[in-house]
């Protein structure tokens, strides 16, 4: 069968299924599972006979959405929390992976602007970080402890205060996505400029490594989580700008729901980053290099694996099995 005929023959069925998935318009789980199997069969057929077709991407995304819906309709829901992080979030991240990639590209671009600006304007760092913070940092560097600022306050006080602030930044980055994503870009720009100029400041003072082995003990998870939260904000903005086959309101609801799930998924990493900053970072200047470097690499590997690699493994597993082994009943 020619690809055009294949699409024409199944188009209405796919669109009907897509609308039903978005609007939760199924009489029972059996109906959803049955249509899901037909969809997977169409996907397998397309992969076999039209390997370079864009219809494969469309069917893959629709299958992922349907799989999430089936997970919700299972009667045995005792592992709902586990399945949320183990299956649902990875599938969402796979489906919206382009937004995550875009968020990282924007992150590196904005951070580079901060570095370049600080390198070409001696007063730029002070204009961004403030005179008092810069002066305090210079005093700490001269005293031989560039990241002494992380030793201020109690362990628990720092942990709670830092975590609350990071949660606030992440939530704001997501919520401001409602302004067509522009608000999210503003939050990213503001924080990335600060990060870039902050790191260049330590480089300029000759203590870049000392700052890296301290700041990035908690920063690996903290910054990565903020980028993922920004991706959620961009998804929210895109749902308004590009509703596709849905009404703008329906698309917005779906984008908000998806973005909130991604936002919630970052909370454990944000809490972990707060814990590390409150209890571990303060000892970075006295711990051996291998230990601080190891913590940075391990934390970065964990969050990178979860958001960038694990989603592909989950999606591949679903595609290979083609149909769900457990019955929705």
PDB file of C-alpha atoms in Angstrom:
ATOM      1  CA  UNK A   1       0.000   0.000   0.000  1.00  0.00           C
ATOM      2  CA  UNK A   2       1.301   3.454  -0.839  1.00  0.00           C
ATOM      3  CA  UNK A   3       1.947   5.775   2.080  1.00  0.00           C
ATOM      4  CA  UNK A   4      -0.668   8.294   0.895  1.00  0.00           C
ATOM      5  CA  UNK A   5      -3.320   5.576   0.802  1.00  0.00           C
ATOM      6  CA  UNK A   6      -2.242   4.293   4.219  1.00  0.00           C
ATOM      7  CA  UNK A   7      -2.628   7.746   5.774  1.00  0.00           C
ATOM      8  CA  UNK A   8      -5.907   8.436   3.997  1.00  0.00           C
ATOM      9  CA  UNK A   9      -7.318   5.101   5.130  1.00  0.00           C
ATOM     10  CA  UNK A  10      -6.432   5.591   8.802  1.00  0.00           C
ATOM     11  CA  UNK A  11      -6.411   9.365   9.274  1.00  0.00           C
ATOM     12  CA  UNK A  12      -9.921   9.683  10.688  1.00  0.00           C
ATOM     13  CA  UNK A  13      -9.349   6.772  13.051  1.00  0.00           C
ATOM     14  CA  UNK A  14      -6.161   8.341  14.398  1.00  0.00           C
ATOM     15  CA  UNK A  15      -7.702  11.790  14.811  1.00  0.00           C
ATOM     16  CA  UNK A  16     -10.728  10.306  16.570  1.00  0.00           C
ATOM     17  CA  UNK A  17      -8.471   8.373  18.919  1.00  0.00           C
ATOM     18  CA  UNK A  18      -6.357  11.462  19.579  1.00  0.00           C
ATOM     19  CA  UNK A  19      -9.411  13.531  20.496  1.00  0.00           C
ATOM     20  CA  UNK A  20     -10.654  10.774  22.778  1.00  0.00           C
ATOM     21  CA  UNK A  21      -7.286  10.548  24.545  1.00  0.00           C
ATOM     22  CA  UNK A  22      -7.083  14.307  25.094  1.00  0.00           C
ATOM     23  CA  UNK A  23     -10.678  14.601  26.306  1.00  0.00           C
ATOM     24  CA  UNK A  24     -10.652  11.364  28.321  1.00  0.00           C
ATOM     25  CA  UNK A  25     -13.664  10.287  26.248  1.00  0.00           C
ATOM     26  CA  UNK A  26     -13.632   6.515  26.742  1.00  0.00           C
ATOM     27  CA  UNK A  27     -16.473   4.449  28.151  1.00  0.00           C
ATOM     28  CA  UNK A  28     -14.184   1.848  29.710  1.00  0.00           C
ATOM     29  CA  UNK A  29     -10.500   0.867  29.853  1.00  0.00           C
ATOM     30  CA  UNK A  30     -11.075  -2.063  27.476  1.00  0.00           C
ATOM     31  CA  UNK A  31     -12.076   0.321  24.687  1.00  0.00           C
ATOM     32  CA  UNK A  32      -8.959   2.396  25.242  1.00  0.00           C
ATOM     33  CA  UNK A  33      -6.692  -0.669  25.291  1.00  0.00           C
ATOM     34  CA  UNK A  34      -8.296  -2.080  22.151  1.00  0.00           C
ATOM     35  CA  UNK A  35      -7.810   1.112  20.162  1.00  0.00           C
ATOM     36  CA  UNK A  36      -4.280   1.390  21.538  1.00  0.00           C
ATOM     37  CA  UNK A  37      -3.443  -2.044  20.097  1.00  0.00           C
ATOM     38  CA  UNK A  38      -4.763  -0.988  16.678  1.00  0.00           C
ATOM     39  CA  UNK A  39      -2.632   2.144  16.885  1.00  0.00           C
ATOM     40  CA  UNK A  40       0.492   0.142  17.746  1.00  0.00           C
ATOM     41  CA  UNK A  41      -0.172  -2.146  14.801  1.00  0.00           C
ATOM     42  CA  UNK A  42      -0.396   0.880  12.507  1.00  0.00           C
ATOM     43  CA  UNK A  43       2.849   2.195  13.987  1.00  0.00           C
ATOM     44  CA  UNK A  44       4.616  -1.130  13.370  1.00  0.00           C
ATOM     45  CA  UNK A  45       3.319  -1.176   9.795  1.00  0.00           C
ATOM     46  CA  UNK A  46       4.544   2.385   9.176  1.00  0.00           C
ATOM     47  CA  UNK A  47       7.973   1.600  10.646  1.00  0.00           C
ATOM     48  CA  UNK A  48       8.264  -1.401   8.331  1.00  0.00           C
ATOM     49  CA  UNK A  49       7.082   0.119   5.053  1.00  0.00           C
ATOM     50  CA  UNK A  50       7.633   3.879   5.491  1.00  0.00           C
ATOM     51  CA  UNK A  51      10.740   4.098   7.754  1.00  0.00           C
ATOM     52  CA  UNK A  52      11.470   7.748   6.890  1.00  0.00           C
ATOM     53  CA  UNK A  53       7.896   9.011   7.121  1.00  0.00           C
ATOM     54  CA  UNK A  54       6.817  11.754   9.517  1.00  0.00           C
ATOM     55  CA  UNK A  55       3.725   9.694  10.302  1.00  0.00           C
ATOM     56  CA  UNK A  56       5.945   7.480  12.497  1.00  0.00           C
ATOM     57  CA  UNK A  57       6.717  10.443  14.764  1.00  0.00           C
ATOM     58  CA  UNK A  58       3.034  11.312  14.998  1.00  0.00           C
ATOM     59  CA  UNK A  59       1.986   7.751  15.831  1.00  0.00           C
ATOM     60  CA  UNK A  60       4.812   7.406  18.358  1.00  0.00           C
ATOM     61  CA  UNK A  61       3.667  10.508  20.211  1.00  0.00           C
ATOM     62  CA  UNK A  62       0.038   9.420  20.132  1.00  0.00           C
ATOM     63  CA  UNK A  63       0.977   5.962  21.415  1.00  0.00           C
ATOM     64  CA  UNK A  64       2.913   7.495  24.304  1.00  0.00           C
ATOM     65  CA  UNK A  65      -0.082   9.639  25.285  1.00  0.00           C
ATOM     66  CA  UNK A  66      -2.404   6.636  25.110  1.00  0.00           C
ATOM     67  CA  UNK A  67      -0.024   4.540  27.195  1.00  0.00           C
ATOM     68  CA  UNK A  68      -0.062   7.198  29.906  1.00  0.00           C
ATOM     69  CA  UNK A  69      -3.871   7.187  29.824  1.00  0.00           C
ATOM     70  CA  UNK A  70      -3.999   3.398  30.158  1.00  0.00           C
ATOM     71  CA  UNK A  71      -1.706   3.609  33.153  1.00  0.00           C
ATOM     72  CA  UNK A  72      -4.207   5.931  34.778  1.00  0.00           C
ATOM     73  CA  UNK A  73      -7.171   3.634  34.115  1.00  0.00           C
ATOM     74  CA  UNK A  74      -5.658   0.577  35.752  1.00  0.00           C
ATOM     75  CA  UNK A  75      -7.615  -0.634  38.747  1.00  0.00           C
ATOM     76  CA  UNK A  76      -4.462  -1.715  40.536  1.00  0.00           C
ATOM     77  CA  UNK A  77      -3.108   1.703  41.352  1.00  0.00           C
ATOM     78  CA  UNK A  78      -1.077   0.968  44.468  1.00  0.00           C
ATOM     79  CA  UNK A  79       2.161   1.887  42.689  1.00  0.00           C
ATOM     80  CA  UNK A  80       0.864   5.152  41.240  1.00  0.00           C
ATOM     81  CA  UNK A  81       3.696   7.208  42.717  1.00  0.00           C
ATOM     82  CA  UNK A  82       6.317   4.769  41.475  1.00  0.00           C
ATOM     83  CA  UNK A  83       4.811   4.604  37.989  1.00  0.00           C
ATOM     84  CA  UNK A  84       4.697   8.394  37.841  1.00  0.00           C
ATOM     85  CA  UNK A  85       8.488   8.678  38.003  1.00  0.00           C
ATOM     86  CA  UNK A  86       9.302   5.308  36.493  1.00  0.00           C
ATOM     87  CA  UNK A  87       7.101   5.453  33.403  1.00  0.00           C
ATOM     88  CA  UNK A  88       4.851   8.494  33.010  1.00  0.00           C
ATOM     89  CA  UNK A  89       7.455  11.250  33.324  1.00  0.00           C
ATOM     90  CA  UNK A  90      10.026   9.500  31.093  1.00  0.00           C
ATOM     91  CA  UNK A  91       7.363   9.078  28.389  1.00  0.00           C
ATOM     92  CA  UNK A  92       6.446  12.746  28.653  1.00  0.00           C
ATOM     93  CA  UNK A  93      10.115  13.730  28.455  1.00  0.00           C
ATOM     94  CA  UNK A  94      10.545  11.568  25.376  1.00  0.00           C
ATOM     95  CA  UNK A  95       7.484  13.058  23.721  1.00  0.00           C
ATOM     96  CA  UNK A  96       8.569  16.631  24.482  1.00  0.00           C
ATOM     97  CA  UNK A  97      12.316  16.042  24.232  1.00  0.00           C
ATOM     98  CA  UNK A  98      12.719  18.831  21.666  1.00  0.00           C
ATOM     99  CA  UNK A  99      11.613  21.354  24.284  1.00  0.00           C
ATOM    100  CA  UNK A 100      14.221  20.016  26.704  1.00  0.00           C
ATOM    101  CA  UNK A 101      16.911  20.284  24.033  1.00  0.00           C
ATOM    102  CA  UNK A 102      15.798  23.828  23.185  1.00  0.00           C
ATOM    103  CA  UNK A 103      15.870  24.774  26.875  1.00  0.00           C
ATOM    104  CA  UNK A 104      19.478  23.563  27.125  1.00  0.00           C
ATOM    105  CA  UNK A 105      20.501  25.411  23.972  1.00  0.00           C
ATOM    106  CA  UNK A 106      18.978  28.598  25.391  1.00  0.00           C
ATOM    107  CA  UNK A 107      20.678  27.958  28.736  1.00  0.00           C
ATOM    108  CA  UNK A 108      24.133  27.653  27.180  1.00  0.00           C
ATOM    109  CA  UNK A 109      23.523  30.653  24.902  1.00  0.00           C
ATOM    110  CA  UNK A 110      22.407  32.945  27.736  1.00  0.00           C
ATOM    111  CA  UNK A 111      25.185  31.737  30.053  1.00  0.00           C
ATOM    112  CA  UNK A 112      27.734  32.421  27.315  1.00  0.00           C
ATOM    113  CA  UNK A 113      26.371  35.953  27.016  1.00  0.00           C
ATOM    114  CA  UNK A 114      27.000  36.389  30.738  1.00  0.00           C
ATOM    115  CA  UNK A 115      30.570  35.145  30.406  1.00  0.00           C
ATOM    116  CA  UNK A 116      31.332  37.296  27.353  1.00  0.00           C
ATOM    117  CA  UNK A 117      29.764  40.393  28.911  1.00  0.00           C
ATOM    118  CA  UNK A 118      31.767  39.964  32.109  1.00  0.00           C
ATOM    119  CA  UNK A 119      34.960  39.433  30.120  1.00  0.00           C
ATOM    120  CA  UNK A 120      34.493  42.643  28.130  1.00  0.00           C
ATOM    121  CA  UNK A 121      33.110  44.937  30.816  1.00  0.00           C
ATOM    122  CA  UNK A 122      34.876  45.199  34.144  1.00  0.00           C
ATOM    123  CA  UNK A 123      31.785  46.601  35.863  1.00  0.00           C
ATOM    124  CA  UNK A 124      29.324  44.085  34.447  1.00  0.00           C
ATOM    125  CA  UNK A 125      29.694  41.599  37.305  1.00  0.00           C
ATOM    126  CA  UNK A 126      28.992  44.301  39.880  1.00  0.00           C
ATOM    127  CA  UNK A 127      25.937  45.488  37.957  1.00  0.00           C
ATOM    128  CA  UNK A 128      24.553  41.953  37.967  1.00  0.00           C
ATOM    129  CA  UNK A 129      25.593  40.619  41.376  1.00  0.00           C
ATOM    130  CA  UNK A 130      25.786  43.862  43.328  1.00  0.00           C
ATOM    131  CA  UNK A 131      28.740  45.604  44.988  1.00  0.00           C
ATOM    132  CA  UNK A 132      28.212  44.034  48.426  1.00  0.00           C
ATOM    133  CA  UNK A 133      28.252  40.467  47.071  1.00  0.00           C
ATOM    134  CA  UNK A 134      31.292  41.085  44.880  1.00  0.00           C
ATOM    135  CA  UNK A 135      33.194  42.760  47.708  1.00  0.00           C
ATOM    136  CA  UNK A 136      32.358  39.910  50.065  1.00  0.00           C
ATOM    137  CA  UNK A 137      33.525  37.367  47.479  1.00  0.00           C
ATOM    138  CA  UNK A 138      36.813  39.240  46.993  1.00  0.00           C
ATOM    139  CA  UNK A 139      37.381  39.186  50.751  1.00  0.00           C
ATOM    140  CA  UNK A 140      36.697  35.443  50.834  1.00  0.00           C
ATOM    141  CA  UNK A 141      39.122  34.841  47.956  1.00  0.00           C
ATOM    142  CA  UNK A 142      41.833  36.845  49.685  1.00  0.00           C
ATOM    143  CA  UNK A 143      41.186  34.830  52.846  1.00  0.00           C
ATOM    144  CA  UNK A 144      41.761  31.613  50.874  1.00  0.00           C
ATOM    145  CA  UNK A 145      38.156  30.385  50.819  1.00  0.00           C
ATOM    146  CA  UNK A 146      36.375  31.548  47.625  1.00  0.00           C
ATOM    147  CA  UNK A 147      33.080  29.802  48.446  1.00  0.00           C
ATOM    148  CA  UNK A 148      32.941  30.748  52.117  1.00  0.00           C
ATOM    149  CA  UNK A 149      29.507  32.288  51.495  1.00  0.00           C
ATOM    150  CA  UNK A 150      28.054  28.768  51.598  1.00  0.00           C
ATOM    151  CA  UNK A 151      29.252  28.379  55.187  1.00  0.00           C
ATOM    152  CA  UNK A 152      27.026  31.156  56.496  1.00  0.00           C
ATOM    153  CA  UNK A 153      24.001  30.125  58.510  1.00  0.00           C
ATOM    154  CA  UNK A 154      23.111  26.752  59.989  1.00  0.00           C
ATOM    155  CA  UNK A 155      22.900  23.539  58.004  1.00  0.00           C
ATOM    156  CA  UNK A 156      19.141  23.187  58.340  1.00  0.00           C
ATOM    157  CA  UNK A 157      18.492  26.896  57.916  1.00  0.00           C
ATOM    158  CA  UNK A 158      20.506  26.964  54.708  1.00  0.00           C
ATOM    159  CA  UNK A 159      18.891  23.785  53.425  1.00  0.00           C
ATOM    160  CA  UNK A 160      15.336  25.027  53.998  1.00  0.00           C
ATOM    161  CA  UNK A 161      15.951  28.570  52.746  1.00  0.00           C
ATOM    162  CA  UNK A 162      17.841  27.481  49.632  1.00  0.00           C
ATOM    163  CA  UNK A 163      15.312  24.780  48.756  1.00  0.00           C
ATOM    164  CA  UNK A 164      12.369  27.151  49.086  1.00  0.00           C
ATOM    165  CA  UNK A 165      14.107  29.724  46.900  1.00  0.00           C
ATOM    166  CA  UNK A 166      14.951  27.152  44.207  1.00  0.00           C
ATOM    167  CA  UNK A 167      11.395  25.820  44.217  1.00  0.00           C
ATOM    168  CA  UNK A 168      10.130  29.376  43.851  1.00  0.00           C
ATOM    169  CA  UNK A 169      12.418  30.054  40.871  1.00  0.00           C
ATOM    170  CA  UNK A 170      11.352  26.834  39.162  1.00  0.00           C
ATOM    171  CA  UNK A 171       7.639  27.441  39.703  1.00  0.00           C
ATOM    172  CA  UNK A 172       7.916  31.019  38.447  1.00  0.00           C
ATOM    173  CA  UNK A 173       9.858  29.855  35.370  1.00  0.00           C
ATOM    174  CA  UNK A 174       7.027  27.461  34.572  1.00  0.00           C
ATOM    175  CA  UNK A 175       4.071  29.720  35.390  1.00  0.00           C
ATOM    176  CA  UNK A 176       5.441  32.625  33.353  1.00  0.00           C
ATOM    177  CA  UNK A 177       5.334  30.339  30.345  1.00  0.00           C
ATOM    178  CA  UNK A 178       1.681  31.340  30.119  1.00  0.00           C
ATOM    179  CA  UNK A 179       2.906  34.563  28.472  1.00  0.00           C
ATOM    180  CA  UNK A 180       3.657  32.610  25.291  1.00  0.00           C
ATOM    181  CA  UNK A 181       6.941  31.399  26.788  1.00  0.00           C
ATOM    182  CA  UNK A 182       8.409  34.909  26.955  1.00  0.00           C
ATOM    183  CA  UNK A 183       8.221  35.000  30.755  1.00  0.00           C
ATOM    184  CA  UNK A 184      10.132  31.722  30.960  1.00  0.00           C
ATOM    185  CA  UNK A 185      12.812  33.075  28.636  1.00  0.00           C
ATOM    186  CA  UNK A 186      13.143  36.155  30.854  1.00  0.00           C
ATOM    187  CA  UNK A 187      13.719  34.018  33.966  1.00  0.00           C
ATOM    188  CA  UNK A 188      16.278  31.940  32.092  1.00  0.00           C
ATOM    189  CA  UNK A 189      18.034  35.020  30.774  1.00  0.00           C
ATOM    190  CA  UNK A 190      18.214  36.610  34.216  1.00  0.00           C
ATOM    191  CA  UNK A 191      19.574  33.511  35.964  1.00  0.00           C
ATOM    192  CA  UNK A 192      21.934  32.450  33.169  1.00  0.00           C
ATOM    193  CA  UNK A 193      23.484  35.906  32.936  1.00  0.00           C
ATOM    194  CA  UNK A 194      24.122  35.771  36.683  1.00  0.00           C
ATOM    195  CA  UNK A 195      25.628  32.278  36.418  1.00  0.00           C
ATOM    196  CA  UNK A 196      27.888  33.156  33.497  1.00  0.00           C
ATOM    197  CA  UNK A 197      29.181  36.388  35.028  1.00  0.00           C
ATOM    198  CA  UNK A 198      29.524  34.703  38.441  1.00  0.00           C
ATOM    199  CA  UNK A 199      31.740  31.928  37.075  1.00  0.00           C
ATOM    200  CA  UNK A 200      33.810  34.342  34.982  1.00  0.00           C
ATOM    201  CA  UNK A 201      34.384  36.444  38.096  1.00  0.00           C
ATOM    202  CA  UNK A 202      36.096  33.491  39.794  1.00  0.00           C
ATOM    203  CA  UNK A 203      38.036  32.715  36.627  1.00  0.00           C
ATOM    204  CA  UNK A 204      39.249  36.292  36.480  1.00  0.00           C
ATOM    205  CA  UNK A 205      40.416  36.026  40.098  1.00  0.00           C
ATOM    206  CA  UNK A 206      42.308  32.809  39.395  1.00  0.00           C
ATOM    207  CA  UNK A 207      40.144  30.553  41.558  1.00  0.00           C
ATOM    208  CA  UNK A 208      37.862  28.985  38.941  1.00  0.00           C
ATOM    209  CA  UNK A 209      38.581  25.399  39.991  1.00  0.00           C
ATOM    210  CA  UNK A 210      38.024  26.180  43.672  1.00  0.00           C
ATOM    211  CA  UNK A 211      34.651  27.693  42.791  1.00  0.00           C
ATOM    212  CA  UNK A 212      33.670  24.842  40.478  1.00  0.00           C
ATOM    213  CA  UNK A 213      34.422  22.081  43.001  1.00  0.00           C
ATOM    214  CA  UNK A 214      32.331  23.942  45.542  1.00  0.00           C
ATOM    215  CA  UNK A 215      29.449  25.507  43.626  1.00  0.00           C
ATOM    216  CA  UNK A 216      28.725  22.556  41.351  1.00  0.00           C
ATOM    217  CA  UNK A 217      28.443  20.040  44.177  1.00  0.00           C
ATOM    218  CA  UNK A 218      24.876  21.304  44.504  1.00  0.00           C
ATOM    219  CA  UNK A 219      24.733  23.253  41.241  1.00  0.00           C
ATOM    220  CA  UNK A 220      24.719  20.200  38.958  1.00  0.00           C
ATOM    221  CA  UNK A 221      21.240  19.187  40.105  1.00  0.00           C
ATOM    222  CA  UNK A 222      20.040  22.695  40.908  1.00  0.00           C
ATOM    223  CA  UNK A 223      20.825  24.230  37.515  1.00  0.00           C
ATOM    224  CA  UNK A 224      19.791  21.140  35.555  1.00  0.00           C
ATOM    225  CA  UNK A 225      16.420  21.123  37.347  1.00  0.00           C
ATOM    226  CA  UNK A 226      15.844  24.777  36.507  1.00  0.00           C
ATOM    227  CA  UNK A 227      16.494  24.054  32.824  1.00  0.00           C
ATOM    228  CA  UNK A 228      13.919  21.230  32.908  1.00  0.00           C
ATOM    229  CA  UNK A 229      11.445  23.551  34.641  1.00  0.00           C
ATOM    230  CA  UNK A 230      12.070  26.116  31.919  1.00  0.00           C
ATOM    231  CA  UNK A 231      11.319  23.431  29.331  1.00  0.00           C
ATOM    232  CA  UNK A 232       7.979  22.895  31.088  1.00  0.00           C
ATOM    233  CA  UNK A 233       7.309  26.641  30.774  1.00  0.00           C
ATOM    234  CA  UNK A 234       8.124  26.534  27.065  1.00  0.00           C
ATOM    235  CA  UNK A 235       5.708  23.625  26.633  1.00  0.00           C
ATOM    236  CA  UNK A 236       3.018  25.707  28.312  1.00  0.00           C
ATOM    237  CA  UNK A 237       3.722  28.639  26.005  1.00  0.00           C
ATOM    238  CA  UNK A 238       3.791  26.443  22.906  1.00  0.00           C
ATOM    239  CA  UNK A 239       0.434  24.904  23.832  1.00  0.00           C
ATOM    240  CA  UNK A 240      -1.101  28.366  23.458  1.00  0.00           C
ATOM    241  CA  UNK A 241       0.797  29.354  20.336  1.00  0.00           C
ATOM    242  CA  UNK A 242       0.455  26.052  18.480  1.00  0.00           C
ATOM    243  CA  UNK A 243      -2.810  24.261  19.349  1.00  0.00           C
ATOM    244  CA  UNK A 244      -2.557  21.991  16.277  1.00  0.00           C
ATOM    245  CA  UNK A 245      -5.805  20.060  15.777  1.00  0.00           C
ATOM    246  CA  UNK A 246      -7.249  21.086  19.149  1.00  0.00           C
ATOM    247  CA  UNK A 247      -8.994  24.218  20.321  1.00  0.00           C
ATOM    248  CA  UNK A 248      -6.600  26.679  21.947  1.00  0.00           C
ATOM    249  CA  UNK A 249      -8.245  26.110  25.326  1.00  0.00           C
ATOM    250  CA  UNK A 250      -7.972  22.310  25.083  1.00  0.00           C
ATOM    251  CA  UNK A 251      -4.357  22.594  23.980  1.00  0.00           C
ATOM    252  CA  UNK A 252      -3.631  24.964  26.874  1.00  0.00           C
ATOM    253  CA  UNK A 253      -5.142  22.543  29.403  1.00  0.00           C
ATOM    254  CA  UNK A 254      -3.052  19.720  28.018  1.00  0.00           C
ATOM    255  CA  UNK A 255       0.101  21.876  28.018  1.00  0.00           C
ATOM    256  CA  UNK A 256      -0.545  23.002  31.598  1.00  0.00           C
ATOM    257  CA  UNK A 257      -1.126  19.442  32.784  1.00  0.00           C
ATOM    258  CA  UNK A 258       2.013  18.190  31.057  1.00  0.00           C
ATOM    259  CA  UNK A 259       4.099  21.106  32.315  1.00  0.00           C
ATOM    260  CA  UNK A 260       2.932  20.644  35.910  1.00  0.00           C
ATOM    261  CA  UNK A 261       3.915  16.974  35.809  1.00  0.00           C
ATOM    262  CA  UNK A 262       7.390  17.845  34.536  1.00  0.00           C
ATOM    263  CA  UNK A 263       7.671  20.582  37.178  1.00  0.00           C
ATOM    264  CA  UNK A 264       6.733  18.165  39.975  1.00  0.00           C
ATOM    265  CA  UNK A 265       9.256  15.632  38.692  1.00  0.00           C
ATOM    266  CA  UNK A 266      12.079  18.102  39.371  1.00  0.00           C
ATOM    267  CA  UNK A 267      11.196  18.597  43.047  1.00  0.00           C
ATOM    268  CA  UNK A 268      13.204  15.609  44.380  1.00  0.00           C
ATOM    269  CA  UNK A 269      16.271  16.899  42.564  1.00  0.00           C
ATOM    270  CA  UNK A 270      15.687  20.408  43.897  1.00  0.00           C
ATOM    271  CA  UNK A 271      15.429  19.044  47.453  1.00  0.00           C
ATOM    272  CA  UNK A 272      18.604  17.023  46.902  1.00  0.00           C
ATOM    273  CA  UNK A 273      20.433  20.114  45.627  1.00  0.00           C
ATOM    274  CA  UNK A 274      19.258  22.080  48.674  1.00  0.00           C
ATOM    275  CA  UNK A 275      20.497  19.340  50.982  1.00  0.00           C
ATOM    276  CA  UNK A 276      23.896  19.249  49.296  1.00  0.00           C
ATOM    277  CA  UNK A 277      24.212  23.030  49.444  1.00  0.00           C
ATOM    278  CA  UNK A 278      23.191  23.189  53.103  1.00  0.00           C
ATOM    279  CA  UNK A 279      25.220  20.250  54.394  1.00  0.00           C
ATOM    280  CA  UNK A 280      28.005  19.357  51.929  1.00  0.00           C
ATOM    281  CA  UNK A 281      29.111  22.381  49.886  1.00  0.00           C
ATOM    282  CA  UNK A 282      30.375  24.203  52.985  1.00  0.00           C
ATOM    283  CA  UNK A 283      33.084  21.558  53.349  1.00  0.00           C
ATOM    284  CA  UNK A 284      34.240  21.643  49.712  1.00  0.00           C
ATOM    285  CA  UNK A 285      37.470  23.500  50.500  1.00  0.00           C
ATOM    286  CA  UNK A 286      38.651  20.832  52.941  1.00  0.00           C
ATOM    287  CA  UNK A 287      37.497  17.685  51.148  1.00  0.00           C
ATOM    288  CA  UNK A 288      39.851  15.960  48.684  1.00  0.00           C
ATOM    289  CA  UNK A 289      39.474  16.780  45.002  1.00  0.00           C
ATOM    290  CA  UNK A 290      38.407  13.237  44.126  1.00  0.00           C
ATOM    291  CA  UNK A 291      35.484  13.438  46.537  1.00  0.00           C
ATOM    292  CA  UNK A 292      34.115  16.804  45.385  1.00  0.00           C
ATOM    293  CA  UNK A 293      34.620  15.841  41.733  1.00  0.00           C
ATOM    294  CA  UNK A 294      32.956  12.498  42.362  1.00  0.00           C
ATOM    295  CA  UNK A 295      29.900  14.134  43.933  1.00  0.00           C
ATOM    296  CA  UNK A 296      29.570  16.517  40.977  1.00  0.00           C
ATOM    297  CA  UNK A 297      29.869  13.733  38.393  1.00  0.00           C
ATOM    298  CA  UNK A 298      27.480  11.416  40.227  1.00  0.00           C
ATOM    299  CA  UNK A 299      24.760  14.036  40.738  1.00  0.00           C
ATOM    300  CA  UNK A 300      25.089  15.271  37.158  1.00  0.00           C
ATOM    301  CA  UNK A 301      24.982  11.691  35.846  1.00  0.00           C
ATOM    302  CA  UNK A 302      21.839  10.821  37.823  1.00  0.00           C
ATOM    303  CA  UNK A 303      19.747  13.755  36.659  1.00  0.00           C
ATOM    304  CA  UNK A 304      21.149  13.592  33.096  1.00  0.00           C
ATOM    305  CA  UNK A 305      20.328   9.913  32.827  1.00  0.00           C
ATOM    306  CA  UNK A 306      16.795  10.420  34.099  1.00  0.00           C
ATOM    307  CA  UNK A 307      15.838  13.228  31.727  1.00  0.00           C
ATOM    308  CA  UNK A 308      18.015  12.555  28.673  1.00  0.00           C
ATOM    309  CA  UNK A 309      18.652   8.809  28.440  1.00  0.00           C
ATOM    310  CA  UNK A 310      16.064   6.885  30.457  1.00  0.00           C
ATOM    311  CA  UNK A 311      13.085   8.254  28.431  1.00  0.00           C
ATOM    312  CA  UNK A 312      14.496   6.603  25.296  1.00  0.00           C
ATOM    313  CA  UNK A 313      14.790   3.281  27.125  1.00  0.00           C
ATOM    314  CA  UNK A 314      11.182   3.431  28.313  1.00  0.00           C
ATOM    315  CA  UNK A 315       9.900   4.401  24.859  1.00  0.00           C
ATOM    316  CA  UNK A 316      11.960   1.674  23.197  1.00  0.00           C
ATOM    317  CA  UNK A 317      10.592  -0.925  25.592  1.00  0.00           C
ATOM    318  CA  UNK A 318       7.011   0.094  24.828  1.00  0.00           C
ATOM    319  CA  UNK A 319       7.601   0.086  21.084  1.00  0.00           C
ATOM    320  CA  UNK A 320       9.224  -3.346  21.152  1.00  0.00           C
ATOM    321  CA  UNK A 321       6.477  -4.962  23.182  1.00  0.00           C
ATOM    322  CA  UNK A 322       3.873  -3.262  20.930  1.00  0.00           C
ATOM    323  CA  UNK A 323       1.030  -4.165  23.266  1.00  0.00           C
ATOM    324  CA  UNK A 324       0.761  -3.984  27.033  1.00  0.00           C
ATOM    325  CA  UNK A 325       1.402  -7.247  28.770  1.00  0.00           C
ATOM    326  CA  UNK A 326      -0.876  -6.581  31.774  1.00  0.00           C
ATOM    327  CA  UNK A 327      -4.563  -6.267  31.116  1.00  0.00           C
ATOM    328  CA  UNK A 328      -6.177  -2.933  32.079  1.00  0.00           C
ATOM    329  CA  UNK A 329      -8.649  -4.999  34.085  1.00  0.00           C
TER     330      UNK A 329
END
